[in-house]
Amino acid sequence: MKAGTGSPAHARSAPPHAPTAPDRAGAEPTPYSAENVPAATPEADPFAGLGIDPDDLPDGLVVADEDGRVVCFNAAAGRITGLPADAALGRPLDQALPLEDLKGRRWWALTDPYGGLATRRGQPERNLLLPGGREVLVSARYVRAHPTGPVRRVVVSLRGTEARRRTERSHAELIATVAHELRSPLTSVKGFTATLLDKWERFTDDQKRLMLETVDADAGRIKRLIAELLDISRIDSGRLEVRRQPVDIAAAVGRHVHAHTTGGQSPDRFFVRVHPGLPDLWADPDKIDQILGNLLENAVRHGEGTVTIEVAPTTATTDGEKGTEVTVSDEGPGIPEESMGRVFTRFWRGSKRGGTGLGLYIVKGVVEAHGGTITVGRGPRGGAEFRFILPVGTPAHLL
């Protein structure tokens, strides 16, 4: 980071003696020489005495003094704008950062940080354009000695748009996935219901039952997908609620295994081992069912051989808190080493055997909402092995 001060005739948005802004956005201003930029003083350097180096900040930082000249231009600001700090220091703010809004209007003339209402405190983050049309996220803070006094400093934060673009792409992928997953069951529901309404008398009772069972199954798929979307929304926003109750996790495992065997899986496909001494577990029963359901469905659909479910007491945290460890493993081909880091991300699929690719992302979010952890690795017999640990989670009023 480099800092400096300018001469008395400094640039503001509106004050007298301010240098005239360029005739067009991005025009080259008059260069400032090193002689015009004296050494930094504690009054000019906003970080003096704080032990903070602005170059260590991850975002771009630009600070203009009370006369509108740049006194701080950190390394990140240089990377984002492509302007070296030496060329920015001492320049009027509107020349060092010739920003425009998306309608082509000059941002500094539009916002007028040194003029206008004395109660303004800054500008919220928004997309603006640098010369050449490159987008950047900009927010500003107006620093005043007292609430309605003159602006002593304008502090500008700059961020690239790459992270936001990635988020937008992720949302677009989610919408595309949802649209694709909804289209098939909705088409089926619409087709069968329209056929039954138009030609009800032509079908036997068995045919009608088969059609209605298909409609019911497809409606169940739609309901599950909507539930997944709601869970993703709550996980991403940190609003996933956990309603803790005493949970018998061994019994919950038994229920899920029974559901698979009554659904056509051989009882020999599953091996359950429950260790003695399990601590009392306080968790959300519905969420525990969601975790177990996803992991067992994943093992049955994508794995092979015996599916082993092991439940054991463990130490959940480094401070010695008790917890419960559940391991689900199979004997299939397992997960490639290079894919281990992506298993719990959105849309990851271990095979082409259906699914939205959202289940394991939700499982991780639910486990972490309980204060637990989940990992994936290779099982003793080569298949995938998922292990999650839940702390006891005893409510404070019972301690």
mmCIF file of C-alpha atoms in Angstrom:
data_model
loop_
_atom_site.group_PDB
_atom_site.id
_atom_site.type_symbol
_atom_site.label_atom_id
_atom_site.label_comp_id
_atom_site.label_asym_id
_atom_site.label_seq_id
_atom_site.Cartn_x
_atom_site.Cartn_y
_atom_site.Cartn_z
ATOM 1 C CA MET A 1 0.000 0.000 0.000
ATOM 2 C CA LYS A 2 1.144 3.492 -0.779
ATOM 3 C CA ALA A 3 -0.352 6.701 0.517
ATOM 4 C CA GLY A 4 0.087 10.393 -0.199
ATOM 5 C CA THR A 5 -1.530 13.782 -0.071
ATOM 6 C CA GLY A 6 -2.170 16.317 -2.789
ATOM 7 C CA SER A 7 -1.970 20.057 -3.262
ATOM 8 C CA PRO A 8 -4.631 22.459 -1.879
ATOM 9 C CA ALA A 9 -6.630 22.545 -5.084
ATOM 10 C CA HIS A 10 -8.071 19.055 -4.762
ATOM 11 C CA ALA A 11 -10.884 17.485 -6.752
ATOM 12 C CA ARG A 12 -14.375 17.291 -5.356
ATOM 13 C CA SER A 13 -17.598 16.553 -7.093
ATOM 14 C CA ALA A 14 -18.731 20.111 -6.862
ATOM 15 C CA PRO A 15 -16.418 22.422 -4.845
ATOM 16 C CA PRO A 16 -14.611 25.408 -6.384
ATOM 17 C CA HIS A 17 -11.188 24.913 -7.996
ATOM 18 C CA ALA A 18 -11.906 21.232 -8.668
ATOM 19 C CA PRO A 19 -10.213 19.826 -11.781
ATOM 20 C CA THR A 20 -12.595 19.378 -14.676
ATOM 21 C CA ALA A 21 -13.729 15.773 -15.165
ATOM 22 C CA PRO A 22 -12.717 14.031 -18.387
ATOM 23 C CA ASP A 23 -14.944 14.757 -21.401
ATOM 24 C CA ARG A 24 -15.791 11.079 -21.715
ATOM 25 C CA ALA A 25 -15.665 8.081 -19.429
ATOM 26 C CA GLY A 26 -12.253 6.452 -19.472
ATOM 27 C CA ALA A 27 -10.402 9.420 -20.991
ATOM 28 C CA GLU A 28 -6.833 9.740 -19.781
ATOM 29 C CA PRO A 29 -6.502 12.421 -17.075
ATOM 30 C CA THR A 30 -3.425 14.612 -16.693
ATOM 31 C CA PRO A 31 -0.734 12.443 -15.093
ATOM 32 C CA TYR A 32 0.542 13.307 -11.622
ATOM 33 C CA SER A 33 4.248 13.172 -10.976
ATOM 34 C CA ALA A 34 5.891 11.919 -7.818
ATOM 35 C CA GLU A 35 6.730 15.519 -6.924
ATOM 36 C CA ASN A 36 3.005 16.285 -6.655
ATOM 37 C CA VAL A 37 2.469 13.469 -4.137
ATOM 38 C CA PRO A 38 4.284 14.196 -0.850
ATOM 39 C CA ALA A 39 5.088 11.439 1.612
ATOM 40 C CA ALA A 40 2.232 10.066 3.674
ATOM 41 C CA THR A 41 1.435 11.616 7.022
ATOM 42 C CA PRO A 42 -0.561 10.100 9.884
ATOM 43 C CA GLU A 43 -3.392 12.491 9.034
ATOM 44 C CA ALA A 44 -3.418 11.365 5.386
ATOM 45 C CA ASP A 45 -3.026 7.657 6.012
ATOM 46 C CA PRO A 46 -6.272 6.317 7.537
ATOM 47 C CA PHE A 47 -4.446 3.167 8.691
ATOM 48 C CA ALA A 48 -1.603 4.938 10.468
ATOM 49 C CA GLY A 49 -1.019 3.480 13.919
ATOM 50 C CA LEU A 50 -3.522 0.620 13.472
ATOM 51 C CA GLY A 51 -1.023 -2.019 12.394
ATOM 52 C CA ILE A 52 -3.132 -2.815 9.310
ATOM 53 C CA ASP A 53 -1.717 -3.058 5.813
ATOM 54 C CA PRO A 54 -4.452 -2.352 3.240
ATOM 55 C CA ASP A 55 -2.624 -4.608 0.787
ATOM 56 C CA ASP A 56 -3.577 -7.530 3.010
ATOM 57 C CA LEU A 57 -7.302 -6.881 2.452
ATOM 58 C CA PRO A 58 -9.013 -9.278 0.007
ATOM 59 C CA ASP A 59 -11.177 -6.525 -1.519
ATOM 60 C CA GLY A 60 -10.122 -3.381 -3.312
ATOM 61 C CA LEU A 61 -9.873 -0.322 -1.053
ATOM 62 C CA VAL A 62 -9.720 3.270 -2.268
ATOM 63 C CA VAL A 63 -9.767 6.200 0.146
ATOM 64 C CA ALA A 64 -10.111 9.857 -0.879
ATOM 65 C CA ASP A 65 -9.433 12.726 1.522
ATOM 66 C CA GLU A 66 -11.660 15.707 2.278
ATOM 67 C CA ASP A 67 -10.515 17.400 -0.921
ATOM 68 C CA GLY A 68 -11.349 14.417 -3.118
ATOM 69 C CA ARG A 69 -7.854 13.147 -3.843
ATOM 70 C CA VAL A 70 -6.876 9.490 -3.519
ATOM 71 C CA VAL A 71 -4.713 8.861 -0.443
ATOM 72 C CA CYS A 72 -5.010 5.056 -0.340
ATOM 73 C CA PHE A 73 -5.140 2.604 -3.245
ATOM 74 C CA ASN A 74 -4.398 -0.949 -2.169
ATOM 75 C CA ALA A 75 -3.049 -3.862 -4.198
ATOM 76 C CA ALA A 76 -6.468 -5.464 -4.708
ATOM 77 C CA ALA A 77 -7.804 -2.192 -6.135
ATOM 78 C CA GLY A 78 -4.868 -2.192 -8.544
ATOM 79 C CA ARG A 79 -5.653 -5.751 -9.670
ATOM 80 C CA ILE A 80 -9.344 -5.004 -10.158
ATOM 81 C CA THR A 81 -8.927 -1.713 -12.004
ATOM 82 C CA GLY A 82 -5.653 -2.412 -13.786
ATOM 83 C CA LEU A 83 -4.325 0.930 -12.521
ATOM 84 C CA PRO A 84 -1.040 0.942 -10.554
ATOM 85 C CA ALA A 85 -1.178 2.537 -7.128
ATOM 86 C CA ASP A 86 1.511 5.049 -8.122
ATOM 87 C CA ALA A 87 -0.712 6.301 -10.933
ATOM 88 C CA ALA A 88 -3.802 6.558 -8.699
ATOM 89 C CA LEU A 89 -2.391 8.282 -5.614
ATOM 90 C CA GLY A 90 -2.926 12.000 -5.626
ATOM 91 C CA ARG A 91 -5.437 11.959 -8.449
ATOM 92 C CA PRO A 92 -9.011 13.181 -8.050
ATOM 93 C CA LEU A 93 -11.236 10.285 -7.142
ATOM 94 C CA ASP A 94 -13.386 10.580 -10.267
ATOM 95 C CA GLN A 95 -10.256 10.297 -12.430
ATOM 96 C CA ALA A 96 -8.615 7.433 -10.552
ATOM 97 C CA LEU A 97 -11.947 5.567 -10.660
ATOM 98 C CA PRO A 98 -13.842 6.733 -13.767
ATOM 99 C CA LEU A 99 -16.925 4.662 -12.996
ATOM 100 C CA GLU A 100 -20.212 4.584 -14.909
ATOM 101 C CA ASP A 101 -23.519 2.964 -14.062
ATOM 102 C CA LEU A 102 -25.140 0.439 -16.388
ATOM 103 C CA LYS A 103 -26.935 3.288 -18.221
ATOM 104 C CA GLY A 104 -23.664 5.034 -19.060
ATOM 105 C CA ARG A 105 -23.969 7.816 -16.485
ATOM 106 C CA ARG A 106 -20.875 8.985 -14.598
ATOM 107 C CA TRP A 107 -21.249 7.612 -11.092
ATOM 108 C CA TRP A 108 -19.394 10.315 -9.179
ATOM 109 C CA ALA A 109 -21.347 13.095 -10.858
ATOM 110 C CA LEU A 110 -24.539 11.167 -10.180
ATOM 111 C CA THR A 111 -23.886 10.471 -6.490
ATOM 112 C CA ASP A 112 -21.944 13.677 -5.643
ATOM 113 C CA PRO A 113 -20.331 12.381 -2.411
ATOM 114 C CA TYR A 114 -18.970 15.772 -1.289
ATOM 115 C CA GLY A 115 -22.162 17.689 -1.983
ATOM 116 C CA GLY A 116 -25.874 17.063 -1.661
ATOM 117 C CA LEU A 117 -27.614 16.074 1.529
ATOM 118 C CA ALA A 118 -25.437 16.237 4.627
ATOM 119 C CA THR A 119 -27.221 13.243 6.159
ATOM 120 C CA ARG A 120 -26.025 10.740 3.576
ATOM 121 C CA ARG A 121 -23.733 8.023 4.910
ATOM 122 C CA GLY A 122 -22.669 6.291 1.703
ATOM 123 C CA GLN A 123 -23.786 4.202 -1.252
ATOM 124 C CA PRO A 124 -24.884 0.547 -1.143
ATOM 125 C CA GLU A 125 -23.119 -2.031 -3.263
ATOM 126 C CA ARG A 126 -24.035 -2.026 -6.928
ATOM 127 C CA ASN A 127 -22.726 -3.088 -10.322
ATOM 128 C CA LEU A 128 -20.731 -0.370 -12.071
ATOM 129 C CA LEU A 129 -18.533 -0.261 -15.151
ATOM 130 C CA LEU A 130 -14.841 0.508 -15.455
ATOM 131 C CA PRO A 131 -13.394 1.835 -18.712
ATOM 132 C CA GLY A 132 -13.679 -0.889 -21.316
ATOM 133 C CA GLY A 133 -17.008 -2.105 -19.941
ATOM 134 C CA ARG A 134 -15.606 -4.362 -17.219
ATOM 135 C CA GLU A 135 -18.089 -4.824 -14.343
ATOM 136 C CA VAL A 136 -17.110 -4.266 -10.727
ATOM 137 C CA LEU A 137 -19.073 -4.243 -7.466
ATOM 138 C CA VAL A 138 -18.703 -0.896 -5.732
ATOM 139 C CA SER A 139 -19.875 0.433 -2.360
ATOM 140 C CA ALA A 140 -18.907 3.679 -0.668
ATOM 141 C CA ARG A 141 -18.890 5.105 2.843
ATOM 142 C CA TYR A 142 -18.885 8.831 3.601
ATOM 143 C CA VAL A 143 -16.912 9.615 6.760
ATOM 144 C CA ARG A 144 -17.907 12.809 8.581
ATOM 145 C CA ALA A 145 -16.511 14.370 11.771
ATOM 146 C CA HIS A 146 -20.108 14.741 12.984
ATOM 147 C CA PRO A 147 -23.420 13.501 11.499
ATOM 148 C CA THR A 148 -24.194 16.522 9.344
ATOM 149 C CA GLY A 149 -20.662 17.865 8.879
ATOM 150 C CA PRO A 150 -18.645 17.934 5.666
ATOM 151 C CA VAL A 151 -17.270 14.698 4.253
ATOM 152 C CA ARG A 152 -13.766 14.092 5.593
ATOM 153 C CA ARG A 153 -13.127 10.888 3.668
ATOM 154 C CA VAL A 154 -14.786 8.763 1.024
ATOM 155 C CA VAL A 155 -13.990 5.068 1.526
ATOM 156 C CA VAL A 156 -14.689 2.914 -1.531
ATOM 157 C CA SER A 157 -14.780 -0.878 -1.587
ATOM 158 C CA LEU A 158 -14.247 -2.723 -4.879
ATOM 159 C CA ARG A 159 -14.958 -6.357 -5.608
ATOM 160 C CA GLY A 160 -14.835 -8.409 -8.755
ATOM 161 C CA THR A 161 -18.028 -9.961 -10.065
ATOM 162 C CA GLU A 162 -16.651 -13.490 -10.457
ATOM 163 C CA ALA A 163 -18.142 -14.830 -7.205
ATOM 164 C CA ARG A 164 -21.537 -13.344 -8.017
ATOM 165 C CA ARG A 165 -21.365 -14.808 -11.511
ATOM 166 C CA ARG A 166 -20.651 -18.230 -10.042
ATOM 167 C CA THR A 167 -23.646 -17.872 -7.734
ATOM 168 C CA GLU A 168 -25.847 -16.840 -10.636
ATOM 169 C CA ARG A 169 -24.656 -19.827 -12.670
ATOM 170 C CA SER A 170 -25.378 -22.109 -9.717
ATOM 171 C CA HIS A 171 -28.904 -20.704 -9.443
ATOM 172 C CA ALA A 172 -29.395 -21.122 -13.187
ATOM 173 C CA GLU A 173 -28.255 -24.752 -12.948
ATOM 174 C CA LEU A 174 -30.661 -25.328 -10.068
ATOM 175 C CA ILE A 175 -33.564 -23.880 -12.054
ATOM 176 C CA ALA A 176 -32.652 -25.979 -15.093
ATOM 177 C CA THR A 177 -32.398 -29.136 -12.975
ATOM 178 C CA VAL A 178 -35.723 -28.467 -11.289
ATOM 179 C CA ALA A 179 -37.424 -27.779 -14.614
ATOM 180 C CA HIS A 180 -36.031 -31.022 -16.035
ATOM 181 C CA GLU A 181 -37.004 -33.102 -12.998
ATOM 182 C CA LEU A 182 -40.516 -31.628 -12.864
ATOM 183 C CA ARG A 183 -41.255 -32.011 -16.553
ATOM 184 C CA SER A 184 -41.361 -35.817 -16.596
ATOM 185 C CA PRO A 185 -43.742 -36.454 -13.654
ATOM 186 C CA LEU A 186 -45.954 -33.507 -14.576
ATOM 187 C CA THR A 187 -46.255 -34.796 -18.134
ATOM 188 C CA SER A 188 -47.230 -38.198 -16.789
ATOM 189 C CA VAL A 189 -49.762 -36.758 -14.338
ATOM 190 C CA LYS A 190 -51.313 -34.569 -17.006
ATOM 191 C CA GLY A 191 -51.444 -37.388 -19.559
ATOM 192 C CA PHE A 192 -53.065 -39.969 -17.283
ATOM 193 C CA THR A 193 -55.581 -37.576 -15.737
ATOM 194 C CA ALA A 194 -56.618 -36.235 -19.153
ATOM 195 C CA THR A 195 -56.993 -39.786 -20.474
ATOM 196 C CA LEU A 196 -59.095 -40.875 -17.487
ATOM 197 C CA LEU A 197 -61.355 -37.833 -17.747
ATOM 198 C CA ASP A 198 -61.915 -38.244 -21.485
ATOM 199 C CA LYS A 199 -62.289 -42.043 -21.640
ATOM 200 C CA TRP A 200 -63.264 -43.127 -18.131
ATOM 201 C CA GLU A 201 -65.863 -45.657 -19.271
ATOM 202 C CA ARG A 202 -63.496 -47.420 -21.628
ATOM 203 C CA PHE A 203 -61.104 -48.638 -18.934
ATOM 204 C CA THR A 204 -61.451 -51.524 -16.532
ATOM 205 C CA ASP A 205 -61.076 -51.009 -12.803
ATOM 206 C CA ASP A 206 -57.595 -52.565 -12.878
ATOM 207 C CA GLN A 207 -56.502 -50.194 -15.638
ATOM 208 C CA LYS A 208 -57.868 -47.214 -13.732
ATOM 209 C CA ARG A 209 -56.076 -48.316 -10.580
ATOM 210 C CA LEU A 210 -52.769 -48.669 -12.448
ATOM 211 C CA MET A 211 -53.107 -45.179 -13.913
ATOM 212 C CA LEU A 212 -54.024 -43.646 -10.545
ATOM 213 C CA GLU A 213 -51.125 -45.423 -8.838
ATOM 214 C CA THR A 214 -48.775 -43.963 -11.461
ATOM 215 C CA VAL A 215 -50.241 -40.496 -10.901
ATOM 216 C CA ASP A 216 -49.812 -40.918 -7.137
ATOM 217 C CA ALA A 217 -46.170 -41.994 -7.522
ATOM 218 C CA ASP A 218 -45.370 -39.071 -9.814
ATOM 219 C CA ALA A 219 -47.093 -36.635 -7.449
ATOM 220 C CA GLY A 220 -44.870 -38.054 -4.692
ATOM 221 C CA ARG A 221 -41.783 -37.321 -6.822
ATOM 222 C CA ILE A 222 -42.905 -33.725 -7.268
ATOM 223 C CA LYS A 223 -43.564 -33.368 -3.544
ATOM 224 C CA ARG A 224 -40.087 -34.701 -2.678
ATOM 225 C CA LEU A 225 -38.429 -32.345 -5.170
ATOM 226 C CA ILE A 226 -40.260 -29.336 -3.729
ATOM 227 C CA ALA A 227 -39.201 -30.410 -0.230
ATOM 228 C CA GLU A 228 -35.578 -30.625 -1.413
ATOM 229 C CA LEU A 229 -35.759 -27.122 -2.878
ATOM 230 C CA LEU A 230 -37.160 -25.738 0.363
ATOM 231 C CA ASP A 231 -34.384 -27.443 2.320
ATOM 232 C CA ILE A 232 -31.718 -26.005 0.006
ATOM 233 C CA SER A 233 -33.191 -22.538 0.428
ATOM 234 C CA ARG A 234 -33.135 -22.861 4.227
ATOM 235 C CA ILE A 235 -29.598 -24.299 4.272
ATOM 236 C CA ASP A 236 -28.200 -21.571 2.008
ATOM 237 C CA SER A 237 -29.838 -18.815 4.063
ATOM 238 C CA GLY A 238 -28.950 -20.368 7.447
ATOM 239 C CA ARG A 239 -32.635 -20.729 8.367
ATOM 240 C CA LEU A 240 -32.818 -24.515 8.694
ATOM 241 C CA GLU A 241 -34.596 -25.171 11.992
ATOM 242 C CA VAL A 242 -33.769 -28.156 14.190
ATOM 243 C CA ARG A 243 -36.526 -29.217 16.582
ATOM 244 C CA ARG A 244 -34.712 -31.408 19.078
ATOM 245 C CA GLN A 245 -36.419 -34.377 20.701
ATOM 246 C CA PRO A 246 -35.124 -37.658 22.120
ATOM 247 C CA VAL A 247 -34.309 -39.898 19.151
ATOM 248 C CA ASP A 248 -33.730 -43.652 19.138
ATOM 249 C CA ILE A 249 -31.396 -43.735 16.172
ATOM 250 C CA ALA A 250 -31.023 -47.532 16.222
ATOM 251 C CA ALA A 251 -34.805 -47.854 15.849
ATOM 252 C CA ALA A 252 -34.742 -45.277 13.053
ATOM 253 C CA VAL A 253 -32.156 -47.351 11.185
ATOM 254 C CA GLY A 254 -34.344 -50.422 11.619
ATOM 255 C CA ARG A 255 -37.367 -48.618 10.156
ATOM 256 C CA HIS A 256 -35.473 -47.589 7.047
ATOM 257 C CA VAL A 257 -34.066 -51.067 6.485
ATOM 258 C CA HIS A 258 -37.575 -52.526 6.887
ATOM 259 C CA ALA A 259 -38.921 -50.038 4.329
ATOM 260 C CA HIS A 260 -36.341 -51.211 1.790
ATOM 261 C CA THR A 261 -37.025 -54.906 2.396
ATOM 262 C CA THR A 262 -40.789 -54.468 2.111
ATOM 263 C CA GLY A 263 -40.115 -52.521 -1.097
ATOM 264 C CA GLY A 264 -38.477 -55.538 -2.714
ATOM 265 C CA GLN A 265 -34.882 -55.587 -1.449
ATOM 266 C CA SER A 266 -33.613 -58.852 0.017
ATOM 267 C CA PRO A 267 -33.152 -58.792 3.822
ATOM 268 C CA ASP A 268 -29.712 -60.300 3.202
ATOM 269 C CA ARG A 269 -28.735 -57.066 1.456
ATOM 270 C CA PHE A 270 -28.476 -55.268 4.817
ATOM 271 C CA PHE A 271 -26.289 -55.810 7.868
ATOM 272 C CA VAL A 272 -26.935 -53.635 10.939
ATOM 273 C CA ARG A 273 -24.521 -53.460 13.866
ATOM 274 C CA VAL A 274 -25.510 -51.395 16.926
ATOM 275 C CA HIS A 275 -22.854 -51.037 19.628
ATOM 276 C CA PRO A 276 -23.881 -50.902 23.277
ATOM 277 C CA GLY A 277 -23.630 -47.769 25.390
ATOM 278 C CA LEU A 278 -25.188 -45.306 22.946
ATOM 279 C CA PRO A 279 -25.723 -41.902 24.616
ATOM 280 C CA ASP A 280 -29.137 -40.282 24.684
ATOM 281 C CA LEU A 281 -29.476 -38.326 21.442
ATOM 282 C CA TRP A 282 -31.493 -35.122 21.112
ATOM 283 C CA ALA A 283 -32.133 -34.344 17.470
ATOM 284 C CA ASP A 284 -34.874 -33.577 14.969
ATOM 285 C CA PRO A 285 -36.529 -36.946 14.198
ATOM 286 C CA ASP A 286 -37.689 -35.873 10.735
ATOM 287 C CA LYS A 287 -34.222 -34.615 9.848
ATOM 288 C CA ILE A 288 -32.596 -37.835 11.106
ATOM 289 C CA ASP A 289 -34.975 -39.800 8.887
ATOM 290 C CA GLN A 290 -33.986 -37.544 6.007
ATOM 291 C CA ILE A 291 -30.269 -38.240 6.588
ATOM 292 C CA LEU A 292 -30.705 -41.997 6.902
ATOM 293 C CA GLY A 293 -33.134 -42.163 3.986
ATOM 294 C CA ASN A 294 -30.742 -40.385 1.643
ATOM 295 C CA LEU A 295 -27.676 -42.387 2.666
ATOM 296 C CA LEU A 296 -29.417 -45.775 2.460
ATOM 297 C CA GLU A 297 -31.082 -44.894 -0.839
ATOM 298 C CA ASN A 298 -27.694 -43.822 -2.167
ATOM 299 C CA ALA A 299 -26.070 -47.105 -1.044
ATOM 300 C CA VAL A 300 -28.851 -49.272 -2.488
ATOM 301 C CA ARG A 301 -29.148 -47.410 -5.792
ATOM 302 C CA HIS A 302 -25.498 -46.735 -6.560
ATOM 303 C CA GLY A 303 -23.697 -49.407 -4.541
ATOM 304 C CA GLU A 304 -23.523 -53.165 -4.726
ATOM 305 C CA GLY A 305 -23.369 -56.129 -2.359
ATOM 306 C CA THR A 306 -24.166 -55.840 1.332
ATOM 307 C CA VAL A 307 -25.069 -52.458 2.777
ATOM 308 C CA THR A 308 -23.603 -52.186 6.282
ATOM 309 C CA ILE A 309 -25.029 -49.729 8.811
ATOM 310 C CA GLU A 310 -23.056 -49.342 12.029
ATOM 311 C CA VAL A 311 -24.148 -47.224 14.992
ATOM 312 C CA ALA A 312 -21.646 -46.581 17.796
ATOM 313 C CA PRO A 313 -20.958 -44.155 20.640
ATOM 314 C CA THR A 314 -18.133 -41.706 20.048
ATOM 315 C CA THR A 315 -16.608 -38.419 21.118
ATOM 316 C CA ALA A 316 -18.330 -35.777 19.008
ATOM 317 C CA THR A 317 -16.075 -32.783 19.625
ATOM 318 C CA THR A 318 -12.569 -31.954 20.763
ATOM 319 C CA ASP A 319 -13.855 -30.852 24.177
ATOM 320 C CA GLY A 320 -14.944 -34.417 24.937
ATOM 321 C CA GLU A 321 -18.693 -34.089 24.312
ATOM 322 C CA LYS A 322 -20.378 -37.443 23.759
ATOM 323 C CA GLY A 323 -22.023 -38.247 20.464
ATOM 324 C CA THR A 324 -23.306 -40.921 18.120
ATOM 325 C CA GLU A 325 -21.476 -42.130 15.033
ATOM 326 C CA VAL A 326 -23.344 -43.725 12.133
ATOM 327 C CA THR A 327 -21.528 -45.374 9.224
ATOM 328 C CA VAL A 328 -23.206 -46.491 5.994
ATOM 329 C CA SER A 329 -21.051 -48.470 3.551
ATOM 330 C CA ASP A 330 -21.540 -50.757 0.563
ATOM 331 C CA GLU A 331 -19.458 -53.132 -1.565
ATOM 332 C CA GLY A 332 -19.767 -51.363 -4.910
ATOM 333 C CA PRO A 333 -17.072 -49.683 -7.010
ATOM 334 C CA GLY A 334 -16.915 -46.752 -4.601
ATOM 335 C CA ILE A 335 -16.274 -43.113 -5.380
ATOM 336 C CA PRO A 336 -13.214 -42.132 -7.435
ATOM 337 C CA GLU A 337 -10.543 -40.387 -5.411
ATOM 338 C CA GLU A 338 -10.703 -37.281 -7.594
ATOM 339 C CA SER A 339 -14.448 -36.938 -6.885
ATOM 340 C CA MET A 340 -14.273 -37.178 -3.088
ATOM 341 C CA GLY A 341 -14.124 -33.415 -2.679
ATOM 342 C CA ARG A 342 -17.289 -32.861 -4.755
ATOM 343 C CA VAL A 343 -19.590 -35.447 -3.227
ATOM 344 C CA PHE A 344 -21.439 -32.977 -0.998
ATOM 345 C CA THR A 345 -21.795 -30.262 -3.636
ATOM 346 C CA ARG A 346 -24.959 -29.530 -5.588
ATOM 347 C CA PHE A 347 -25.741 -31.687 -8.603
ATOM 348 C CA TRP A 348 -22.991 -34.223 -7.960
ATOM 349 C CA ARG A 349 -24.029 -37.657 -9.207
ATOM 350 C CA GLY A 350 -22.033 -40.793 -8.619
ATOM 351 C CA SER A 351 -23.662 -42.608 -11.517
ATOM 352 C CA LYS A 352 -26.328 -42.209 -14.177
ATOM 353 C CA ARG A 353 -28.963 -44.058 -12.164
ATOM 354 C CA GLY A 354 -31.268 -41.101 -11.644
ATOM 355 C CA GLY A 355 -31.585 -38.585 -8.846
ATOM 356 C CA THR A 356 -31.293 -34.816 -8.778
ATOM 357 C CA GLY A 357 -27.802 -34.669 -7.311
ATOM 358 C CA LEU A 358 -29.136 -32.634 -4.388
ATOM 359 C CA GLY A 359 -29.560 -35.326 -1.721
ATOM 360 C CA LEU A 360 -26.018 -35.412 -0.312
ATOM 361 C CA TYR A 361 -25.791 -31.614 -0.350
ATOM 362 C CA ILE A 362 -28.916 -31.555 1.837
ATOM 363 C CA VAL A 363 -27.586 -34.328 4.092
ATOM 364 C CA LYS A 364 -24.431 -32.323 4.798
ATOM 365 C CA GLY A 365 -26.475 -29.212 5.575
ATOM 366 C CA VAL A 366 -28.792 -31.099 7.938
ATOM 367 C CA VAL A 367 -25.915 -32.789 9.778
ATOM 368 C CA GLU A 368 -24.113 -29.477 10.232
ATOM 369 C CA ALA A 369 -27.339 -27.826 11.427
ATOM 370 C CA HIS A 370 -27.233 -30.359 14.281
ATOM 371 C CA GLY A 371 -23.648 -29.353 15.060
ATOM 372 C CA GLY A 372 -22.299 -32.574 13.571
ATOM 373 C CA THR A 373 -19.886 -33.572 10.827
ATOM 374 C CA ILE A 374 -20.056 -35.920 7.852
ATOM 375 C CA THR A 375 -17.270 -37.449 5.778
ATOM 376 C CA VAL A 376 -16.962 -39.770 2.817
ATOM 377 C CA GLY A 377 -14.296 -42.345 2.090
ATOM 378 C CA ARG A 378 -13.680 -45.870 0.882
ATOM 379 C CA GLY A 379 -15.216 -48.714 2.870
ATOM 380 C CA PRO A 380 -13.442 -51.870 4.084
ATOM 381 C CA ARG A 381 -14.660 -53.778 1.010
ATOM 382 C CA GLY A 382 -14.016 -51.093 -1.552
ATOM 383 C CA GLY A 383 -17.382 -49.370 -1.730
ATOM 384 C CA ALA A 384 -18.384 -45.895 -0.629
ATOM 385 C CA GLU A 385 -18.481 -45.224 3.112
ATOM 386 C CA PHE A 386 -20.367 -42.290 4.622
ATOM 387 C CA ARG A 387 -19.826 -41.509 8.286
ATOM 388 C CA PHE A 388 -21.663 -38.828 10.225
ATOM 389 C CA ILE A 389 -21.275 -37.873 13.873
ATOM 390 C CA LEU A 390 -23.971 -36.094 15.879
ATOM 391 C CA PRO A 391 -23.345 -34.534 19.293
ATOM 392 C CA VAL A 392 -25.742 -35.483 22.070
ATOM 393 C CA GLY A 393 -27.397 -32.077 21.735
ATOM 394 C CA THR A 394 -29.038 -32.098 25.152
ATOM 395 C CA PRO A 395 -31.144 -28.919 25.618
ATOM 396 C CA ALA A 396 -29.590 -26.420 28.033
ATOM 397 C CA HIS A 397 -32.530 -26.560 30.453
ATOM 398 C CA LEU A 398 -31.881 -30.273 31.038
ATOM 399 C CA LEU A 399 -28.185 -29.911 31.823
#
